[in-house]
């Protein structure tokens, strides 16, 4: 029982921020102490000799090494360099600590997701956003809905899928995902929608003939695109005004191209790629200032807007991607190491998918989160939610391998 209470308090501890090597949460400090006295030198030290953990330790080690060399070569400020290195260290520490308890009891994954969702609930202060709950349906509070409500709903659906193992949750994921998209949370809604659609396909198409799979897949794709066209048309004619959809979609030259709509508002990718091409080997260092506002101007040009220094919140080189951000900060070798870490969990997570697996919704949801946020979310996710997704993917994979071995031994 103590471990459930401890995990809950750890998730709440994320809400308490302390100025230490940048901004650290109270739970991250506890994780550091836990790692030093229990995982590194305590009774859990054997964990670090596990095959998968050894591979990950090596990958994290290479990432840290490339970061350190980069920060030294570019002569970055110590405080900024320390913050960049701390992201990697805290990600590894948090993952290994959580894995030391989750690997023994898969039920902890349910509580880990539930406690994370509850922590988000405790952090929902409408006054901070200056919004009214009723405004959500009018589309004027999309920031609140997109970053707080929609992710919370997704996590609660995953928890329900683990608790109600005999209930088919695919339809719930698909419907809720569609609603989130309409209300302005396009990326989160899409991940929830695809979680339901992919698990449904796994459960019903695995033993179909190839011809039937192609026919049903084509029909599903046509249906989805038809709904997408209806959505875009409704946004353009003003029937749907949620979030910033109308503003972004109206600016698109090809609004009926799904890729263009998904990438709308993610113009930092262009500036990140430009920054990586300018300094591919060393990067610019963590939280490095934008020289002459060059990369902010690239974003303004991609938005077809006039560059305005007064509207800038920071002069740091813009990068809204875990993977590309590592390249901007520390060069292509660090970016490659980061990609390998994410790929390790995505690959092993997808391997664990099979018909009848009670963890299918959890696996697909986590893999979608890692893939999407790895490409389009700030580097802080690497130390924030990613270690939780890492644990889920690795647990599902090791459970799959164990069941496969047991089946072979029985046969």
Coordinates of C-alpha atoms in Angstrom, one line a residue:
X1 CA 0.0 0.0 0.0
X2 CA 2.8 2.4 0.8
X3 CA 4.1 2.4 -2.8
X4 CA 0.7 3.6 -4.1
X5 CA 0.7 6.4 -1.6
X6 CA 4.3 7.2 -2.5
X7 CA 3.6 7.3 -6.2
X8 CA 0.6 9.6 -5.7
X9 CA 2.6 12.0 -3.6
X10 CA 5.4 12.0 -6.2
X11 CA 3.0 13.0 -8.9
X12 CA 1.6 15.8 -6.7
X13 CA 5.2 16.8 -6.0
X14 CA 5.6 17.7 -9.7
X15 CA 3.3 20.7 -8.9
X16 CA 5.9 22.1 -6.4
X17 CA 8.7 23.9 -8.3
X18 CA 12.0 24.8 -6.8
X19 CA 14.8 27.0 -8.3
X20 CA 17.7 24.5 -8.5
X21 CA 19.7 24.1 -11.7
X22 CA 16.9 26.0 -13.4
X23 CA 13.5 24.8 -12.3
X24 CA 13.1 21.4 -10.6
X25 CA 10.1 19.9 -9.0
X26 CA 10.0 18.5 -5.5
X27 CA 9.4 15.0 -7.0
X28 CA 12.5 15.2 -9.1
X29 CA 14.6 15.9 -6.1
X30 CA 13.0 12.9 -4.4
X31 CA 13.7 10.8 -7.5
X32 CA 17.4 11.8 -7.3
X33 CA 17.7 10.7 -3.7
X34 CA 15.8 7.5 -4.5
X35 CA 18.2 6.8 -7.4
X36 CA 21.4 7.4 -5.3
X37 CA 20.4 5.5 -2.2
X38 CA 18.2 2.7 -3.6
X39 CA 18.9 2.1 -7.3
X40 CA 22.5 3.1 -7.6
X41 CA 23.9 1.8 -4.3
X42 CA 21.0 0.0 -2.6
X43 CA 19.2 -3.2 -3.0
X44 CA 17.9 -2.3 -6.5
X45 CA 21.5 -2.0 -7.9
X46 CA 21.0 -5.3 -9.7
X47 CA 18.4 -3.6 -11.9
X48 CA 21.2 -1.8 -13.7
X49 CA 22.7 -5.1 -14.9
X50 CA 19.4 -6.1 -16.7
X51 CA 19.9 -6.4 -20.4
X52 CA 17.4 -3.8 -21.6
X53 CA 18.5 -1.4 -18.9
X54 CA 22.1 -1.8 -19.8
X55 CA 21.2 -0.9 -23.4
X56 CA 19.3 2.2 -22.3
X57 CA 22.1 3.2 -19.9
X58 CA 24.5 3.1 -22.8
X59 CA 22.2 5.2 -25.0
X60 CA 21.6 7.8 -22.3
X61 CA 25.3 7.8 -21.6
X62 CA 26.1 8.6 -25.3
X63 CA 23.4 11.3 -25.3
X64 CA 24.9 12.9 -22.1
X65 CA 28.5 12.6 -23.6
X66 CA 27.5 14.3 -26.8
X67 CA 25.7 17.0 -24.9
X68 CA 28.7 17.6 -22.6
X69 CA 31.2 17.8 -25.5
X70 CA 28.9 20.2 -27.4
X71 CA 28.4 22.5 -24.4
X72 CA 32.1 22.7 -23.9
X73 CA 32.9 23.3 -27.5
X74 CA 30.3 26.1 -28.0
X75 CA 31.3 27.7 -24.7
X76 CA 27.7 27.9 -23.5
X77 CA 26.9 29.6 -20.2
X78 CA 27.2 27.2 -17.3
X79 CA 23.6 27.7 -16.1
X80 CA 22.2 27.0 -19.5
X81 CA 24.5 24.0 -20.1
X82 CA 23.6 22.6 -16.7
X83 CA 19.9 22.9 -17.4
X84 CA 20.3 21.0 -20.7
X85 CA 22.3 18.2 -19.1
X86 CA 19.9 18.0 -16.2
X87 CA 17.0 17.1 -18.6
X88 CA 18.9 14.0 -19.6
X89 CA 19.9 13.0 -16.1
X90 CA 16.5 13.5 -14.6
X91 CA 14.9 11.6 -17.5
X92 CA 17.1 8.6 -16.8
X93 CA 16.8 8.8 -13.0
X94 CA 13.0 9.1 -13.1
X95 CA 12.7 6.2 -15.6
X96 CA 15.0 3.8 -13.7
X97 CA 13.3 4.6 -10.3
X98 CA 9.8 4.1 -11.7
X99 CA 10.9 0.9 -13.5
X100 CA 12.3 -0.5 -10.3
X101 CA 8.8 -0.8 -8.9
X102 CA 6.6 -1.1 -12.0
X103 CA 8.5 -4.1 -13.4
X104 CA 7.4 -6.2 -10.3
X105 CA 3.7 -5.3 -10.5
X106 CA 1.9 -4.3 -13.7
X107 CA -1.1 -3.0 -11.7
X108 CA 1.1 -0.1 -10.7
X109 CA 0.8 1.1 -14.3
X110 CA -2.9 1.7 -13.7
X111 CA -2.3 3.8 -10.6
X112 CA 0.7 5.6 -12.2
X113 CA -1.6 6.8 -15.0
X114 CA -4.4 7.5 -12.6
X115 CA -2.2 9.5 -10.3
X116 CA -0.7 11.5 -13.2
X117 CA -4.3 12.3 -14.3
X118 CA -5.2 13.3 -10.8
X119 CA -2.2 15.6 -10.5
X120 CA -3.3 17.3 -13.7
X121 CA -6.7 17.7 -12.1
X122 CA -5.2 19.3 -9.0
X123 CA -3.3 21.7 -11.3
X124 CA -6.5 22.9 -13.1
X125 CA -6.7 26.5 -11.9
X126 CA -9.1 28.3 -14.3
X127 CA -8.2 31.7 -12.7
X128 CA -4.6 31.3 -13.9
X129 CA -5.8 31.0 -17.5
X130 CA -8.5 33.8 -17.0
X131 CA -11.2 31.7 -18.6
X132 CA -14.7 30.6 -17.8
X133 CA -15.6 26.9 -18.0
X134 CA -18.6 27.7 -20.1
X135 CA -16.3 29.4 -22.7
X136 CA -14.8 26.0 -23.6
X137 CA -17.9 25.1 -25.7
X138 CA -17.7 28.6 -27.3
X139 CA -14.1 27.9 -28.4
X140 CA -12.5 30.8 -26.5
X141 CA -10.7 28.7 -23.9
X142 CA -9.0 26.3 -26.2
X143 CA -5.7 26.7 -24.3
X144 CA -7.3 25.4 -21.1
X145 CA -9.0 22.5 -22.9
X146 CA -6.1 21.6 -25.2
X147 CA -3.3 21.5 -22.6
X148 CA -5.3 20.4 -19.5
X149 CA -8.7 18.8 -20.1
X150 CA -7.9 16.8 -23.3
X151 CA -4.8 15.1 -22.0
X152 CA -6.6 14.3 -18.7
X153 CA -9.5 12.7 -20.7
X154 CA -7.0 10.6 -22.7
X155 CA -5.3 9.3 -19.6
X156 CA -8.6 8.5 -17.8
X157 CA -9.7 6.5 -20.9
X158 CA -6.5 4.5 -20.7
X159 CA -7.1 3.8 -17.0
X160 CA -10.6 2.7 -17.8
X161 CA -9.3 0.3 -20.5
X162 CA -7.1 -1.3 -17.9
X163 CA -9.8 -1.6 -15.3
X164 CA -12.6 -2.7 -17.6
X165 CA -10.7 -5.4 -19.4
X166 CA -13.8 -7.1 -20.9
X167 CA -15.3 -3.8 -22.2
X168 CA -14.6 -2.8 -25.8
X169 CA -13.2 0.7 -25.4
X170 CA -12.4 1.4 -29.1
X171 CA -15.6 3.2 -29.8
X172 CA -15.1 5.4 -26.7
X173 CA -11.6 6.4 -27.8
X174 CA -12.8 7.1 -31.4
X175 CA -15.8 9.3 -30.3
X176 CA -13.9 11.2 -27.6
X177 CA -11.0 11.7 -29.9
X178 CA -13.3 13.2 -32.5
X179 CA -14.9 15.5 -30.0
X180 CA -11.5 16.7 -28.8
X181 CA -10.5 17.5 -32.4
X182 CA -13.7 19.5 -32.9
X183 CA -13.1 21.4 -29.7
X184 CA -9.7 22.5 -30.8
X185 CA -7.3 19.9 -29.3
X186 CA -6.3 18.5 -32.7
X187 CA -3.1 16.6 -31.8
X188 CA -4.4 15.2 -28.5
X189 CA -7.7 14.3 -30.1
X190 CA -6.0 12.6 -33.0
X191 CA -3.9 10.5 -30.7
X192 CA -7.0 9.4 -28.7
X193 CA -8.9 8.7 -32.0
X194 CA -6.0 6.7 -33.5
X195 CA -5.6 4.7 -30.2
X196 CA -9.1 3.4 -30.6
X197 CA -8.9 2.9 -34.3
X198 CA -5.6 1.0 -34.2
X199 CA -6.6 -1.3 -31.3
X200 CA -9.9 -2.0 -33.1
X201 CA -7.9 -3.0 -36.2
X202 CA -5.6 -5.2 -34.1
X203 CA -8.6 -7.0 -32.5
X204 CA -10.6 -7.5 -35.7
X205 CA -8.2 -7.5 -38.7
X206 CA -5.3 -9.6 -37.5
X207 CA -6.8 -12.9 -38.8
X208 CA -8.6 -11.4 -41.9
X209 CA -7.4 -12.2 -45.4
X210 CA -5.1 -9.6 -47.0
X211 CA -7.9 -8.7 -49.5
X212 CA -10.4 -8.0 -46.7
X213 CA -7.8 -5.9 -44.8
X214 CA -7.1 -3.8 -47.9
X215 CA -10.9 -3.3 -48.5
X216 CA -11.7 -2.3 -44.9
X217 CA -8.6 -0.1 -44.6
X218 CA -9.5 1.7 -47.9
X219 CA -13.1 2.1 -46.7
X220 CA -12.0 3.5 -43.3
X221 CA -9.5 5.9 -45.0
X222 CA -12.2 7.2 -47.3
X223 CA -14.7 7.6 -44.4
X224 CA -12.1 9.4 -42.3
X225 CA -11.2 11.8 -45.1
X226 CA -14.9 12.5 -45.7
X227 CA -15.3 13.4 -42.1
X228 CA -12.1 15.5 -42.3
X229 CA -13.5 17.4 -45.3
X230 CA -16.7 18.1 -43.4
X231 CA -14.7 19.4 -40.4
X232 CA -12.5 21.7 -42.5
X233 CA -15.6 23.0 -44.4
X234 CA -17.4 23.7 -41.1
X235 CA -14.3 25.6 -39.7
X236 CA -13.9 27.7 -42.9
X237 CA -17.6 28.7 -42.9
X238 CA -17.6 29.5 -39.2
X239 CA -19.7 26.7 -37.9
X240 CA -16.8 25.5 -35.8
X241 CA -14.8 28.2 -34.0
X242 CA -13.1 26.1 -31.4
X243 CA -9.5 26.9 -30.5
X244 CA -7.3 28.6 -33.1
X245 CA -8.6 26.2 -35.9
X246 CA -10.3 28.9 -37.9
X247 CA -7.4 31.2 -37.8
X248 CA -4.8 28.6 -38.8
X249 CA -6.8 26.7 -41.4
X250 CA -7.9 29.9 -43.1
X251 CA -4.2 30.7 -43.8
X252 CA -3.5 27.4 -45.4
X253 CA -3.2 27.3 -49.2
X254 CA -4.4 23.7 -49.2
X255 CA -6.7 23.3 -46.2
X256 CA -8.1 20.0 -47.4
X257 CA -4.7 18.4 -47.1
X258 CA -4.7 16.6 -43.7
X259 CA -0.9 16.9 -43.3
X260 CA -1.1 20.7 -43.7
X261 CA -3.8 21.0 -41.1
X262 CA -1.9 18.8 -38.6
X263 CA 1.3 20.7 -39.1
X264 CA -0.4 24.1 -38.9
X265 CA 1.0 26.0 -35.9
X266 CA 4.2 23.9 -35.8
X267 CA 6.3 26.1 -37.9
X268 CA 9.2 25.8 -35.4
X269 CA 10.3 22.7 -37.4
X270 CA 11.5 24.9 -40.2
X271 CA 13.6 27.1 -37.9
X272 CA 15.0 24.0 -36.1
X273 CA 16.1 22.4 -39.3
X274 CA 17.7 25.7 -40.4
X275 CA 19.6 25.9 -37.1
X276 CA 20.8 22.3 -37.3
X277 CA 22.0 22.9 -40.9
X278 CA 24.0 25.9 -39.7
X279 CA 25.8 24.1 -36.9
X280 CA 25.3 20.3 -37.5
X281 CA 28.1 19.0 -35.4
X282 CA 28.0 21.0 -32.2
X283 CA 24.6 22.8 -32.2
X284 CA 24.3 26.1 -30.3
X285 CA 24.1 24.9 -26.8
X286 CA 21.1 24.5 -24.5
X287 CA 18.9 27.6 -24.2
X288 CA 21.3 29.5 -26.5
X289 CA 20.2 33.0 -27.7
X290 CA 19.0 33.4 -31.2
X291 CA 21.8 35.3 -33.1
X292 CA 20.2 38.3 -34.7
X293 CA 16.8 36.8 -34.3
X294 CA 17.5 34.8 -37.4
X295 CA 15.4 31.8 -36.5
X296 CA 12.5 33.8 -35.1
X297 CA 12.4 35.6 -38.5
X298 CA 12.2 32.2 -40.3
X299 CA 9.1 31.4 -38.2
X300 CA 7.6 34.7 -39.0
X301 CA 8.2 34.2 -42.7
X302 CA 6.7 30.7 -42.6
X303 CA 3.6 32.2 -41.0
X304 CA 3.6 35.0 -43.6
X305 CA 3.7 37.5 -40.7
X306 CA 5.8 40.6 -40.1
X307 CA 8.6 40.0 -37.5
X308 CA 8.0 42.0 -34.3
X309 CA 10.6 41.9 -31.5
X310 CA 8.1 43.4 -29.1
X311 CA 5.9 40.2 -29.4
X312 CA 8.7 37.8 -28.6
X313 CA 8.5 36.1 -25.2
X314 CA 12.2 35.1 -25.3
X315 CA 15.2 35.4 -27.5
X316 CA 16.2 31.7 -27.2
X317 CA 16.5 29.8 -30.5
X318 CA 12.9 28.5 -31.0
X319 CA 12.5 24.7 -31.1
X320 CA 9.3 22.9 -30.3
X321 CA 10.6 19.3 -30.7
X322 CA 12.3 16.8 -28.4
X323 CA 14.3 15.3 -31.3
X324 CA 15.0 18.4 -33.4
X325 CA 15.6 20.4 -30.2
X326 CA 18.4 18.1 -29.2
X327 CA 20.0 18.7 -32.6
X328 CA 19.6 22.5 -32.3
X329 CA 21.1 22.4 -28.8
X330 CA 23.9 19.8 -29.2
X331 CA 24.2 18.7 -32.8
X332 CA 23.3 15.7 -34.9
X333 CA 25.1 13.1 -32.8
X334 CA 23.0 14.1 -29.7
X335 CA 19.9 14.1 -31.9
X336 CA 20.8 10.6 -33.2
X337 CA 21.2 9.3 -29.6
X338 CA 17.9 10.9 -28.6
X339 CA 16.2 9.3 -31.6
X340 CA 17.6 5.9 -30.7
X341 CA 16.2 6.2 -27.1
X342 CA 12.7 7.0 -28.3
X343 CA 12.9 4.3 -31.1
X344 CA 13.9 1.7 -28.5
X345 CA 10.6 2.1 -26.6
X346 CA 8.4 2.7 -29.7
X347 CA 9.8 -0.5 -31.4
X348 CA 9.5 -2.7 -28.3
X349 CA 6.1 -1.3 -27.5
X350 CA 4.7 -2.1 -30.9
X351 CA 6.1 -5.6 -30.7
X352 CA 3.9 -6.2 -27.7
X353 CA 0.7 -5.6 -29.6
X354 CA -1.4 -8.7 -30.2
X355 CA -5.1 -9.6 -30.2
X356 CA -6.6 -10.0 -26.8
X357 CA -3.8 -8.1 -25.0
X358 CA -5.3 -6.1 -22.1
X359 CA -2.5 -3.6 -22.5
X360 CA -3.1 -2.7 -26.1
X361 CA -4.8 0.6 -25.4
X362 CA -2.0 1.6 -23.0
X363 CA 0.7 0.6 -25.5
X364 CA -0.8 2.4 -28.5
X365 CA -1.5 5.5 -26.5
X366 CA 2.1 5.6 -25.1
X367 CA 3.6 4.9 -28.5
X368 CA 1.5 7.7 -30.1
X369 CA 2.6 10.1 -27.4
X370 CA 6.3 9.3 -27.8
X371 CA 6.2 9.6 -31.6
X372 CA 4.1 12.8 -31.8
X373 CA 5.6 14.6 -28.8
X374 CA 9.1 13.5 -29.8
X375 CA 8.6 15.4 -33.0
X376 CA 6.4 18.3 -31.9
X377 CA 6.7 19.0 -28.2
X378 CA 9.4 20.9 -26.1
X379 CA 12.4 19.0 -24.8
X380 CA 11.0 19.2 -21.3
X381 CA 8.7 16.3 -22.1
X382 CA 11.8 14.1 -22.1
X383 CA 12.1 14.5 -18.3
X384 CA 8.3 15.0 -17.7
X385 CA 5.9 12.4 -19.1
X386 CA 8.3 10.4 -21.2
X387 CA 9.7 8.2 -18.4
X388 CA 6.1 7.1 -17.6
X389 CA 5.5 6.1 -21.2
X390 CA 8.9 4.4 -21.3
X391 CA 7.9 2.2 -18.3
X392 CA 4.6 1.3 -19.9
X393 CA 6.2 0.3 -23.2
X394 CA 9.0 -1.7 -21.6
X395 CA 6.7 -3.5 -19.2
X396 CA 4.3 -4.5 -22.0
X397 CA 7.3 -5.8 -24.1
X398 CA 8.9 -7.8 -21.3
X399 CA 5.5 -9.3 -20.4
X400 CA 5.0 -10.2 -24.0
X401 CA 8.4 -11.9 -24.2
X402 CA 7.7 -13.8 -20.9
X403 CA 4.3 -15.1 -22.2
X404 CA 5.9 -16.1 -25.4
X405 CA 8.6 -18.1 -23.6
X406 CA 6.0 -19.8 -21.4
X407 CA 3.9 -20.7 -24.4
X408 CA 6.9 -22.3 -26.1
X409 CA 7.8 -24.3 -23.0
X410 CA 4.2 -25.6 -22.7
X411 CA 4.1 -26.6 -26.3

